[in-house]
Structures are given as structure tokens and as C-alpha cells.
Amino acid sequence: MASLVAALLVILMLNGLEPAMSQPYPNYHADFVDIDQAKNEPKWWQTGAFYQIYPRSFKDSNGDGIGDLNGIADRLPYLKELGITATWLSPIFTSPMADFGYDIANFTEIAPIFGSMSDFENLLKIAKQLNIKIILDFVPNHSSDECEWFKRSAARDPEYKDFYVWHPGKMVNGVHQPPSNWVSVFHGSAWQWHEGRKEYYLHQFVKKQPDLNYRNPKVREAMKNVLRFWLAKGVAGFRIDAVPHVFEIAPDAAGQYRDEPRNNGNNDPDDYGYLQHIYTVDQPETINLVYEWRAVLDEFKDGDERILLAETYSPIDIVMQYYGNATAEGAQLPFNFRLISDISNNSNAESYEWTILQWLQHMPKGRTANWVLGNHDQPRVGSRLGTDRIDMLNMLTTTLPGASVTYQGEELGMTNVWISWKDTVDPSACNTNPNVYEHYSRDPERTPFQWSDDIDAGFSNASKTWLPIGPSYKLINLEKERKEPLSHFNIFKQLMQLRKETKTLQVGETEVKAVNRNVLGVKRFRQHDFTYVTLLNIFDGTETVNLKDSFADLTTDMEVVLVTDKSQRKAGDFINSENLQLLPKESLILRSTSTYYTYYSNGEHRQLPIEGVYLLVAQVVLYLSYRRVLTLNSVC
Ligand code: GLC
């Protein structure tokens, strides 16, 4: 009789648990952060806080109105305070600055305007002491036309003759014409006639940026040696510039380059959007080249793993190939620009969900996600998506799995600065005209960092800085934001700290859901740990939500961990997850009030409260001991 009761008890318990166990997860993902098995923790870059420094605009130490390496070295403690893992620097190499450093005249020399090699070594030393990694910008597609390689190539020096993409062009009615209709990213023909060599050279960007010829093995080797030079100095890796442009199609059997087809709807033959770039962008050879560069990094086995961040706005299936494949490793982090390219001011929670899942669902197993909100080529987050969404977006990128990438000044909520045509210096805008330049200019997001409300916003003491200081600097600057508990800066800092100390955010599993059309939710969870939910009320309405309708296994009470100034709550408050009201643009990070035990069965994912599991085990043990006593009794 007693055994029957015990058996019934167990059956009842199992039945009671059934509904919770059988509920499949609607969008369940694992393995977004592949753990370093040897150390049982993520590698240094996998949950890294990356920070882009645009050196011209970060900190000027010598009063010439242009930022420099000593300025950066001086402010590295600021990055430490922010909680930054690694910083990538836009180019600091010798350059005539036709594209502000992206036109390199010597790939292994520091531009005097930024300092000297010993300044750079000093920067590396300080960074090492602070445990901040330094990542350089590797610009493989082109050099400057003032690079020695180009001068020799133009002079047909046998060693360098084919270092660039040269072509005699076509002769039409006795007049030289470019070899093809290809258009430069920065307006006008991508071919430039060279009087010395009497041939055209290709430049996918400005004419002072001739494209290197990657079909020449000598070029590939020369550029690998550039990587080796800086790796030997101790840099942690590279951001690779303009990856999709590196290869263009090879000339056909007759030695000609094919024209690219028209893009209907664009009628300006000088505009990059005029053509479909099927011969100059995303050529299949590029993927393998990135794998070769990764192999160069892997030659350096001393210390921490060196990494590649690849700049590509290509279609998702191409971007994913940059991670590597079954036989070759690629870039650890091909930049994820989807929050820039696919999200606009009007995007609702469903668009956010789709955009985020697009990356996570395409990402090959075992690779690491990353989230980029801005860079020196894109309008600032506050100007793109609204200043009242800055904090919620930082919350989102910090609590999604993987690494986050922040462009300098975004942590303060700096916005685009209007620059007059007279003050405009970006070649992308200068190559157009006063009527349309604003559409092309990247100057607005490149203005000097706003350190304080002093002269030049504390960036410099020059009478004129290279780009004007943003007029908002009295209100938006680091010094002021330090004093305000819920400033963008302080929220950013708390976010970095939270991720650093929260294993669930580092390696936990992820569910992303539009809780309704206006509210996005991100749930992070792992075995034996607290569950976290980030909530973003994207628009201006008040929303009431039941989180349990969207996410399984949440505790009814949840603790508020992080708030922004859009909230009337504060950290430490408790909310009811079944009935939660969110104010306009309110965003929160919540934590469950108990930990969970997670297990898997038949690929289905289920959770039980840890207390339930203990109870179940205790009942089974009791039942078995009881059976044993009964058996012994009957033997006696
Ligand atoms: C990349 C850089 C951009 C530069 C271009 C040419 O897209 O981010 O600033 O102008 O490449 O090097």
C-alpha cells in the first residue's frame, strides 16, 4: 500500500511538471558565445567592449587642433574607467590625408601629425598596464598615390609594375576613355589617367587612393608583412577596412574589364548608386584572402589570441563566410552593422527582433556575435534613432550575446554636428556640390570629443580645431555627465560593469522577442543562474505587458537591475512580470528572483525550478529506501 502511495506521489509530481516541461521555446538559440574549453570561460574578445577611437578627434596633446597619440595615451584611463576591453584606432600611418588617413603612404610608419613610433610604443605600454588592447586599422584595398610602391609602379619598376590595377583604356575617336564604366564610392569614374605611365589606374575611393592589385602574389605578401610588422610590436589585432572592395573581377580573355549593369532609378552616372557593383565588390576570392590574413595572426602564438574585425556591409550570407568555415578560420568578428543598416527611427519591436535574429540565425555554430551602433562613416546613433533612444540601444547591445562596439562619443550621447559647405573636408562630400553635400558628408559624426565645457570642449587649446566643435558641448560633455547619475555616460559605465560581472550576460543563452509591436524583450539565461530580461519600450506610448506570455520560466517578481532617466523606477525595485507597465521609451534590465536548473532532452529545451528538482530527487530516494525496507522485511 505504502509503495503504491509513493509511486503515485512520484507520478503526480511528474504530471504536475509536465506543462512546464513540454512547452517548446519559440526562438531558442544556444552557442552564441563559444567557450574556451581549456579555460572554461570566453576568450578575451568574445564578450569584449570594443571602442573605436577616431584619432584626429579624440584628444589633441600639442595644440595643433588635431588629435594625436599622446592625447590617446593620456586618456586611456578614461577607457579603463568606462570598462573598455579593446580600442581600435582609425589609421595613424603616414598619409597625405586625402581621406583622413585611409590613404596610406607608408603602412609601417606613424604619421607625424599623430606623433612618432616611440609615442606609439608608449601608448602600447600604457595600454598594457591598463589591460586595454590596441587594435589597428588595416587598409588593404588601396594605398596613397604618394606611396613609394605607387610611384615605382607608375614608373614601371619591374618589382612594382603590377602592384596596382593598370589599364590602357579605350581609344574612342582618338580620345582616351576609361576601361569600363565603374564608378568610385566617392563620386565619378573609378579610373584615373596617369600621365607618367600613360595608363589608367583603378581607384574605388578617391583618385589619391589607387587600388592595390591582389591578383599579384607580391602584393599579397607585402601586405601580410604589414600585418606581421605591427603584430610583432604587440598590437592585439586589426580592423580590416573596406573588405568587399579588395578584389575586382579579372580582365577577360581580351584583357578588358566588363561594364557593370545599371541600377534603375538612379540617373546620376557619377553616383556610386548608379551601378550594380557585381564586378568590383564581394568577389569570391576576398573570403579566402581574409582566411590567409587570419593565418598570419595565428603565426603569433605568444600571449592572447590576436583578432580580426572585418568591415563589410555585404549581404548576410556573404558576411557570415568571413567567420571561417570547417577548414579555415576567418575574422573572429565580421562587424554586424545590421542595427545601423536595417533599423530606422520608425522600426518597431518586430523589426528589431527580425534584425537581431537575422544575425543570430545565420551565424555558423560556435561563432561569436557582435553589435555595432556607430562608426566614423555613419550618422551618430542619437541623430539616426533619436537622442531618447541612446540609452536603450546601449542596453540592448550590452545585453545581447557577444561583443559590443561603440564609436567614441556615443557613450556621452554626442550627436551629429552640422558643418557648413565651407568647413566641409570629407572627400565624400567635397566631391559633390553645396546643394547635396550634406547627404554624403561624414564630417558631422567626426567632430572632436566633448571632454568638458572648456575652450574647444577640452579637446584642444588651438584657436581652430580641424572640424568645428559641436555647439552642444556645454550640455553634452564628460565632465558634466560624470556628475549626473543617469547621464548617458553613467548608464554606459554601469552597463559595462554589469556585463563584466554577470556570467549569464556573457555566456548565457538568448531569446529575443517582440513582446508586442512596441516592446522588445531579450531574455538571457543559464544553468544554476539568474535569468535577465532587457525590455525596450521603443515608442512614446505607455505599454502594459505580461512577460510570461512571451517568455517561459520567469519568476513572477523580478528585480530591476538597471534603469534610464525615462523610468520612474530605480535599481533594487521589484516588478510583477505578469503585469508590468512601461512608460514612453522606458527601458529596463530585470533579474529573476531565483536561479533555475536547465536541462535538455531530445533537443527540446526545458527548465525546472531548482527546488522542484531537489524535491523530486528526495521523493525518489525516499521511495527507493522504503522499497528496500519492505524487501528486507519480507526476507526476514
Ligand atoms: C572605409 C572607411 C572609410 C574610408 C573608406 C576608404 O569604409 O571606414 O572611412 O573612407 O574605407 O578607405
XYZ file of C-alpha atoms and ligand atoms in Angstrom:
648
model
C 0.000 0.000 0.000
C 2.769 2.428 1.072
C 4.743 1.703 -2.083
C 1.651 2.430 -4.122
C 1.229 5.792 -2.394
C 4.899 6.685 -3.008
C 4.672 5.662 -6.659
C 1.509 7.701 -7.048
C 3.260 10.661 -5.463
C 6.092 10.488 -7.979
C 3.675 10.126 -10.902
C 1.662 13.064 -9.645
C 4.775 15.208 -9.364
C 5.894 14.301 -12.843
C 2.448 15.087 -14.198
C 2.419 18.379 -12.366
C 5.665 19.305 -14.053
C 4.533 18.216 -17.481
C 3.065 21.503 -18.734
C 6.261 23.384 -17.915
C 8.432 20.696 -19.463
C 6.601 20.257 -22.715
C 6.465 23.892 -23.704
C 8.939 24.326 -26.563
C 10.865 27.569 -26.830
C 9.677 29.647 -29.752
C 13.036 31.056 -30.733
C 15.670 29.290 -28.830
C 19.347 29.751 -29.559
C 22.440 28.475 -27.927
C 26.149 28.714 -28.547
C 26.369 32.368 -29.454
C 29.474 32.544 -27.393
C 31.721 29.552 -27.784
C 33.537 28.940 -24.529
C 37.282 28.407 -24.490
C 37.128 24.808 -23.260
C 40.643 24.868 -21.812
C 39.852 27.800 -19.536
C 36.105 27.164 -19.257
C 35.449 30.825 -19.954
C 35.023 33.035 -23.010
C 38.110 34.291 -24.802
C 39.045 37.904 -24.117
C 37.312 39.281 -27.185
C 34.115 37.231 -27.055
C 32.245 39.411 -24.635
C 34.532 42.363 -25.227
C 33.569 46.005 -25.025
C 35.213 47.438 -28.151
C 35.626 51.180 -28.538
C 36.564 52.967 -31.750
C 38.873 55.949 -31.474
C 38.991 58.341 -34.397
C 42.427 59.750 -33.534
C 42.025 63.136 -35.227
C 39.099 63.887 -32.915
C 39.842 62.177 -29.621
C 42.368 64.327 -27.763
C 44.895 66.876 -29.001
C 48.025 66.986 -26.828
C 50.090 69.545 -28.756
C 47.583 72.283 -29.543
C 47.518 71.948 -33.343
C 43.768 71.324 -33.372
C 44.180 67.664 -34.399
C 44.071 64.734 -32.000
C 47.197 62.603 -31.580
C 48.727 59.509 -29.982
C 49.877 61.263 -26.823
C 46.339 62.552 -26.429
C 45.041 58.991 -26.642
C 47.676 57.729 -24.191
C 46.673 60.490 -21.791
C 43.019 59.423 -21.923
C 43.424 55.643 -21.752
C 42.470 55.730 -18.047
C 39.122 57.101 -19.222
C 38.612 53.974 -21.330
C 39.574 51.909 -18.312
C 37.021 53.740 -16.217
C 34.377 53.083 -18.892
C 35.144 49.363 -18.786
C 36.559 49.026 -22.298
C 38.337 45.797 -23.315
C 39.958 46.955 -26.554
C 40.112 50.054 -28.680
C 40.529 50.151 -32.436
C 42.180 53.223 -33.847
C 41.326 54.610 -37.266
C 44.553 54.894 -39.330
C 47.556 56.556 -37.700
C 50.014 55.972 -40.554
C 51.895 58.378 -42.824
C 49.338 59.886 -45.150
C 48.644 62.995 -47.214
C 45.194 62.831 -45.524
C 43.157 62.952 -48.723
C 40.760 60.574 -46.926
C 41.972 61.447 -43.423
C 44.399 58.592 -43.045
C 42.629 55.992 -45.182
C 45.104 56.957 -47.918
C 48.339 55.485 -46.589
C 51.724 56.500 -47.961
C 53.712 54.212 -45.684
C 51.986 51.291 -43.974
C 54.638 50.850 -41.285
C 55.284 54.460 -40.325
C 53.398 56.725 -37.910
C 52.063 59.983 -39.402
C 53.983 62.886 -37.796
C 50.703 64.675 -37.247
C 49.786 61.893 -34.785
C 53.260 61.516 -33.248
C 56.211 59.169 -33.601
C 56.865 55.444 -33.393
C 58.077 55.895 -29.835
C 54.790 57.651 -28.988
C 53.003 54.616 -30.350
C 55.188 52.247 -28.351
C 54.496 54.311 -25.271
C 50.768 54.052 -25.975
C 51.086 50.278 -26.228
C 52.956 50.193 -22.935
C 50.345 52.206 -21.048
C 47.540 50.208 -22.641
C 49.183 47.003 -21.482
C 49.461 48.285 -17.921
C 45.765 49.115 -18.007
C 44.881 45.817 -19.680
C 43.343 47.540 -22.698
C 44.131 46.000 -26.075
C 45.144 48.162 -29.021
C 43.764 47.260 -32.445
C 44.950 48.988 -35.611
C 43.162 49.782 -38.839
C 44.464 47.682 -41.731
C 43.624 49.308 -45.071
C 44.319 46.635 -47.687
C 42.325 47.819 -50.697
C 44.453 50.814 -51.598
C 47.440 52.944 -50.712
C 48.003 56.629 -51.257
C 49.238 57.727 -54.670
C 52.151 59.160 -52.663
C 53.165 55.676 -51.514
C 56.596 54.615 -52.793
C 55.010 51.451 -54.232
C 52.700 53.504 -56.402
C 55.425 55.854 -57.601
C 57.552 52.886 -58.635
C 54.582 51.157 -60.198
C 53.810 54.254 -62.248
C 57.455 54.291 -63.351
C 57.147 50.619 -64.402
C 59.810 49.464 -61.946
C 59.797 45.677 -62.648
C 59.265 44.830 -58.965
C 56.227 47.122 -58.580
C 54.908 47.365 -62.136
C 51.821 45.238 -61.363
C 51.254 46.342 -57.791
C 48.190 48.335 -58.861
C 45.335 47.816 -61.320
C 46.507 49.478 -64.544
C 44.843 49.501 -67.945
C 45.483 51.411 -71.173
C 41.764 52.183 -71.512
C 39.845 52.538 -74.759
C 40.518 54.912 -77.624
C 37.297 56.460 -78.912
C 37.652 58.908 -81.836
C 41.264 59.480 -80.889
C 40.362 60.268 -77.275
C 41.337 58.134 -74.257
C 38.356 56.657 -72.427
C 38.359 54.670 -69.149
C 38.485 50.870 -69.486
C 34.970 50.410 -68.021
C 32.007 52.323 -66.631
C 32.986 51.614 -62.993
C 32.154 54.405 -60.543
C 34.094 55.378 -57.427
C 32.418 55.171 -53.995
C 33.312 58.838 -53.707
C 31.754 60.010 -56.988
C 32.901 59.990 -60.599
C 34.803 57.428 -62.650
C 36.820 54.849 -60.709
C 39.563 55.166 -63.352
C 42.178 57.901 -63.399
C 44.540 58.611 -66.302
C 48.197 58.706 -65.247
C 50.262 60.946 -67.492
C 53.575 59.343 -66.462
C 52.646 55.750 -67.216
C 50.134 56.690 -69.924
C 47.584 54.287 -68.491
C 44.525 54.391 -66.283
C 44.672 53.141 -62.699
C 41.709 51.934 -60.680
C 40.609 53.754 -57.527
C 37.414 52.554 -55.880
C 37.631 55.504 -53.492
C 39.235 58.917 -54.219
C 41.770 59.237 -57.005
C 44.535 59.612 -54.446
C 43.709 56.049 -53.275
C 44.882 53.715 -56.072
C 43.633 50.116 -55.673
C 46.283 47.506 -54.980
C 46.296 44.513 -57.309
C 45.574 41.420 -55.229
C 45.986 39.167 -58.232
C 49.703 39.826 -57.810
C 51.162 37.456 -55.150
C 53.828 40.058 -54.341
C 51.112 42.458 -53.187
C 49.544 39.795 -51.006
C 52.899 39.072 -49.408
C 53.778 42.748 -48.940
C 50.500 43.349 -47.120
C 50.954 40.262 -44.944
C 54.281 41.709 -43.930
C 52.492 44.880 -42.874
C 50.385 42.759 -40.525
C 53.480 40.982 -39.200
C 55.234 44.305 -38.553
C 52.510 45.563 -36.205
C 51.799 42.178 -34.627
C 55.456 41.953 -33.669
C 55.067 45.325 -31.950
C 52.318 43.820 -29.825
C 49.019 45.011 -31.270
C 46.016 42.799 -30.435
C 44.722 42.714 -33.993
C 43.215 44.702 -36.823
C 40.015 46.170 -38.060
C 40.122 45.443 -41.796
C 38.946 48.351 -43.903
C 36.593 48.102 -46.884
C 36.942 44.313 -47.191
C 34.429 43.763 -50.036
C 36.404 46.027 -52.371
C 39.738 44.249 -52.187
C 39.334 42.127 -55.312
C 37.706 43.146 -58.561
C 36.975 40.801 -61.432
C 39.992 39.757 -63.533
C 40.124 41.154 -67.070
C 38.548 38.858 -69.695
C 40.484 36.894 -72.341
C 40.840 40.040 -74.440
C 42.249 41.914 -71.440
C 39.106 44.026 -70.973
C 37.060 44.821 -67.874
C 33.320 44.349 -68.244
C 30.896 47.205 -67.585
C 28.708 46.913 -64.506
C 24.920 46.913 -65.103
C 22.782 49.983 -64.344
C 20.702 50.421 -61.234
C 17.307 51.591 -62.452
C 16.083 54.584 -60.543
C 19.439 56.296 -60.210
C 20.156 58.652 -63.097
C 23.419 60.229 -61.977
C 26.275 58.409 -63.753
C 28.753 59.877 -61.249
C 26.876 58.474 -58.263
C 28.004 55.180 -56.764
C 24.396 54.001 -56.659
C 24.161 54.318 -60.461
C 25.563 50.796 -60.954
C 25.172 47.325 -59.512
C 28.669 46.525 -58.304
C 28.840 42.934 -59.411
C 32.443 43.122 -60.670
C 34.075 45.357 -58.088
C 32.545 44.215 -54.788
C 32.263 40.862 -52.967
C 34.344 38.833 -55.375
C 34.681 35.254 -54.062
C 38.487 35.478 -53.757
C 38.151 38.003 -50.948
C 36.858 35.464 -48.450
C 39.956 33.294 -48.798
C 42.207 36.281 -48.519
C 40.716 37.083 -45.115
C 41.429 33.484 -44.081
C 45.044 33.997 -45.185
C 45.285 37.121 -43.039
C 43.902 35.204 -40.092
C 46.610 32.581 -40.611
C 49.177 35.384 -40.344
C 47.700 36.412 -36.999
C 47.809 32.826 -35.829
C 51.557 32.761 -36.500
C 51.780 34.871 -33.330
C 51.208 32.377 -30.600
C 52.645 34.343 -27.708
C 50.098 35.734 -25.293
C 46.426 36.277 -26.014
C 44.774 35.441 -29.321
C 45.068 38.236 -31.932
C 41.866 39.138 -33.684
C 40.385 40.492 -36.900
C 37.300 42.702 -37.149
C 36.126 42.905 -40.746
C 34.333 45.917 -42.208
C 31.682 44.725 -44.625
C 28.129 45.839 -45.322
C 27.598 42.877 -47.678
C 24.531 40.595 -47.788
C 24.283 38.393 -44.702
C 25.245 35.100 -46.379
C 28.489 36.687 -47.588
C 29.253 38.355 -44.253
C 28.886 35.022 -42.476
C 31.571 33.441 -44.647
C 34.118 35.841 -43.181
C 33.873 33.978 -39.875
C 35.608 30.991 -41.456
C 34.495 27.505 -42.411
C 35.114 23.898 -41.420
C 38.737 24.013 -42.526
C 39.840 27.645 -42.131
C 39.421 30.337 -39.534
C 38.485 33.838 -40.648
C 37.776 37.099 -38.865
C 36.692 36.467 -35.284
C 34.255 39.351 -35.609
C 32.917 40.366 -39.013
C 31.219 43.607 -37.982
C 27.471 43.290 -37.531
C 26.142 46.574 -38.953
C 22.503 45.431 -39.056
C 21.427 47.788 -36.266
C 22.765 50.582 -38.492
C 21.549 49.417 -41.873
C 18.221 47.768 -41.013
C 16.891 49.829 -38.118
C 15.396 53.284 -38.574
C 13.562 55.764 -36.436
C 10.263 54.043 -37.265
C 11.339 50.450 -36.691
C 9.021 48.639 -34.301
C 9.802 45.772 -31.927
C 9.155 43.217 -34.649
C 11.749 44.849 -36.905
C 14.260 44.843 -34.050
C 13.531 41.188 -33.386
C 13.912 40.327 -37.072
C 17.132 42.331 -37.394
C 18.733 40.721 -34.356
C 17.609 37.203 -35.219
C 18.787 37.635 -38.782
C 22.346 37.713 -37.466
C 21.926 35.064 -34.799
C 20.148 32.592 -37.047
C 22.634 32.948 -39.889
C 25.713 32.820 -37.708
C 27.557 29.499 -38.000
C 27.595 27.393 -34.848
C 30.350 28.194 -32.419
C 30.969 31.753 -33.699
C 30.556 34.914 -31.686
C 28.025 37.659 -32.342
C 28.777 41.383 -32.195
C 26.676 44.529 -32.281
C 27.783 47.840 -33.778
C 25.802 51.029 -33.252
C 28.028 53.568 -34.956
C 31.320 54.464 -36.541
C 33.106 57.350 -38.274
C 31.192 56.687 -41.522
C 27.672 56.670 -40.096
C 25.404 59.344 -38.631
C 25.523 59.178 -34.843
C 23.011 56.952 -33.040
C 21.203 59.871 -31.408
C 20.784 61.593 -34.779
C 19.717 58.407 -36.532
C 17.344 56.903 -33.994
C 16.650 59.745 -31.556
C 18.529 61.030 -28.518
C 15.860 59.476 -26.280
C 16.804 56.027 -27.552
C 20.564 56.262 -26.931
C 20.493 54.501 -23.557
C 18.047 51.812 -24.615
C 20.257 50.932 -27.562
C 23.330 50.718 -25.367
C 21.313 48.455 -23.046
C 20.385 46.288 -25.979
C 23.893 45.858 -27.378
C 25.373 45.151 -23.958
C 22.844 42.508 -23.003
C 22.751 40.684 -26.345
C 25.289 37.847 -26.562
C 28.799 38.556 -27.816
C 30.839 41.727 -28.208
C 29.654 45.332 -28.426
C 31.336 48.035 -30.492
C 30.996 51.696 -29.528
C 32.142 54.694 -31.528
C 33.822 57.429 -29.473
C 31.377 59.948 -28.053
C 28.342 57.687 -28.360
C 28.719 56.884 -24.661
C 28.107 60.580 -23.980
C 25.230 60.823 -26.425
C 27.099 63.126 -28.812
C 25.003 63.830 -31.908
C 25.790 64.872 -35.491
C 27.139 68.390 -35.845
C 26.021 70.468 -38.812
C 29.057 71.519 -40.849
C 28.831 74.278 -43.449
C 29.999 73.658 -47.020
C 32.923 75.990 -46.289
C 34.071 73.900 -43.326
C 33.429 70.553 -45.035
C 36.571 68.461 -45.504
C 35.345 64.904 -46.121
C 36.251 63.932 -49.712
C 32.990 62.030 -49.999
C 31.179 65.380 -49.667
C 33.761 67.658 -51.269
C 33.494 65.630 -54.495
C 29.838 66.712 -54.772
C 28.402 70.243 -54.567
C 26.958 72.668 -51.993
C 23.409 71.528 -52.770
C 23.803 67.858 -51.989
C 26.999 67.569 -49.915
C 25.155 67.018 -46.609
C 23.814 63.750 -47.933
C 27.364 62.451 -48.468
C 29.352 64.099 -45.684
C 30.765 62.104 -42.786
C 32.141 65.199 -41.057
C 29.065 65.565 -38.773
C 29.949 62.380 -36.870
C 33.671 63.117 -36.775
C 33.768 66.315 -34.708
C 36.043 66.488 -31.637
C 35.242 64.559 -28.471
C 33.481 66.691 -25.882
C 35.501 66.313 -22.699
C 34.292 69.408 -20.811
C 32.741 72.840 -21.237
C 36.192 74.464 -21.510
C 37.599 76.001 -24.659
C 37.393 73.535 -27.578
C 35.329 71.281 -25.298
C 38.569 70.301 -23.553
C 39.713 68.566 -26.756
C 42.437 71.072 -27.651
C 43.590 74.600 -26.918
C 44.051 75.536 -30.576
C 42.334 78.648 -31.906
C 40.765 76.437 -34.594
C 40.173 72.715 -34.466
C 40.281 70.627 -37.671
C 36.483 70.275 -37.569
C 34.317 72.651 -35.546
C 33.333 71.699 -32.001
C 29.679 70.687 -31.667
C 27.606 73.617 -30.342
C 26.014 71.332 -27.733
C 29.291 70.825 -25.865
C 28.246 72.899 -22.855
C 25.416 70.450 -22.225
C 26.909 67.243 -23.537
C 30.374 66.667 -22.167
C 32.089 64.105 -19.983
C 32.773 66.399 -17.035
C 29.116 67.329 -16.716
C 27.846 63.796 -17.267
C 30.082 62.407 -14.557
C 28.009 64.353 -12.038
C 24.596 63.132 -13.242
C 23.713 59.643 -12.001
C 21.542 58.809 -15.005
C 23.630 60.504 -17.700
C 24.389 58.533 -20.869
C 27.952 58.162 -19.600
C 26.954 56.750 -16.212
C 24.441 54.337 -17.716
C 27.025 53.153 -20.241
C 29.531 52.626 -17.450
C 27.027 50.635 -15.379
C 26.201 48.504 -18.414
C 29.844 47.635 -18.992
C 30.214 46.763 -15.314
C 27.057 44.636 -15.292
C 28.208 42.567 -18.260
C 31.651 42.161 -16.767
C 30.288 40.711 -13.538
C 27.358 38.699 -14.956
C 28.113 35.279 -16.361
C 24.560 34.946 -17.723
C 25.095 38.008 -19.912
C 28.465 36.725 -21.034
C 27.712 33.127 -21.889
C 24.021 32.588 -21.246
C 21.521 31.536 -23.859
C 19.340 34.036 -25.624
C 15.746 34.589 -26.638
C 14.756 37.732 -28.496
C 11.065 38.571 -28.790
C 8.766 41.390 -29.725
C 6.672 41.301 -26.538
C 4.202 43.378 -28.534
C 4.674 45.657 -31.548
C 6.232 48.369 -29.399
C 8.162 46.465 -26.754
C 11.246 44.375 -27.414
C 12.428 41.788 -24.905
C 15.729 39.941 -24.650
C 15.945 37.053 -22.204
C 19.327 35.658 -21.138
C 19.545 32.528 -19.003
C 21.857 29.712 -17.988
C 22.077 26.740 -15.661
C 22.108 27.472 -11.945
C 21.986 31.187 -12.507
C 19.661 34.173 -12.567
C 17.664 34.984 -15.674
C 17.923 38.509 -17.097
C 15.369 40.294 -19.238
C 16.057 43.534 -21.085
C 12.972 45.464 -22.101
C 12.779 48.341 -24.551
C 9.611 50.361 -24.939
C 10.574 51.784 -28.313
C 7.889 54.430 -28.823
C 6.032 57.136 -26.953
C 3.036 55.188 -25.645
C 2.633 53.653 -22.213
C 2.638 49.866 -22.541
C 1.350 47.170 -20.196
C 2.828 43.733 -20.743
C 2.718 40.238 -19.297
C 6.237 38.916 -19.803
C 5.119 35.367 -19.105
C 3.095 35.438 -22.328
C 6.353 35.811 -24.208
C 8.997 34.087 -22.109
C 8.760 30.797 -20.254
C 10.080 30.237 -16.743
C 10.226 33.742 -15.402
C 9.694 34.413 -11.729
C 6.614 36.478 -11.025
C 8.625 39.025 -9.096
C 11.655 40.392 -10.843
C 14.216 42.849 -9.587
C 15.095 45.999 -11.501
C 18.844 45.979 -12.127
C 19.320 48.992 -14.402
C 17.154 51.928 -15.388
C 17.453 55.029 -17.552
C 16.094 58.516 -16.984
C 12.894 57.509 -18.827
C 11.893 55.396 -15.840
C 10.369 56.268 -12.507
C 11.770 53.068 -11.087
C 15.160 52.624 -9.559
C 17.587 49.733 -9.290
C 16.520 47.410 -6.490
C 12.765 47.883 -7.072
C 10.667 44.810 -7.787
C 8.138 44.460 -10.584
C 5.402 41.938 -11.340
C 6.365 40.229 -14.585
C 2.713 39.321 -15.267
C 1.578 42.916 -15.182
C 4.241 45.436 -15.971
C 3.645 48.975 -17.096
C 6.345 50.698 -19.119
C 6.471 54.444 -19.595
C 7.248 56.010 -23.003
C 10.770 54.995 -24.140
C 11.345 53.297 -20.806
C 13.950 50.558 -20.881
C 14.866 48.237 -18.038
C 17.107 45.347 -17.202
C 15.352 42.867 -14.898
C 16.671 39.887 -12.961
C 14.741 36.841 -11.743
C 14.385 36.407 -8.013
C 15.602 32.805 -8.013
C 18.011 30.702 -10.025
C 16.969 27.914 -12.334
C 18.109 24.467 -13.273
C 18.216 23.973 -17.001
C 18.455 20.725 -18.837
C 17.896 19.348 -22.305
C 16.003 16.399 -23.642
C 15.590 15.382 -27.286
C 16.884 18.760 -28.375
C 13.986 20.436 -26.594
C 14.830 22.963 -24.002
C 13.146 22.891 -20.612
C 13.524 24.463 -17.227
C 12.502 23.458 -13.730
C 12.829 25.420 -10.536
C 15.814 24.006 -8.663
C 13.617 23.472 -5.607
C 11.335 21.211 -7.662
C 14.223 19.071 -8.778
C 15.513 18.636 -5.216
C 12.014 17.654 -4.096
C 11.678 15.143 -6.891
C 15.052 13.528 -6.125
C 14.196 13.387 -2.389
C 10.889 11.674 -3.158
C 12.541 9.074 -5.376
C 15.229 8.355 -2.760
C 12.560 8.033 -0.066
C 10.536 5.738 -2.242
C 13.541 3.515 -3.076
C 14.639 3.254 0.581
C 11.079 2.422 1.544
C 11.008 -0.370 -1.095
C 14.297 -1.691 0.254
C 12.967 -1.781 3.826
C 9.887 -3.635 2.611
C 12.024 -6.174 0.710
C 14.341 -6.733 3.710
C 11.312 -7.192 5.987
C 9.825 -9.793 3.708
C 13.199 -11.686 3.507
C 13.436 -11.757 7.332
C 36.207 52.509 -45.140
C 36.436 53.560 -44.092
C 36.140 54.897 -44.659
C 37.096 55.141 -45.804
C 36.993 54.034 -46.837
C 38.136 54.071 -47.792
O 34.884 52.383 -45.486
O 35.687 53.268 -42.959
O 36.249 55.910 -43.726
O 36.813 56.371 -46.405
O 37.017 52.762 -46.249
O 39.307 53.663 -47.170
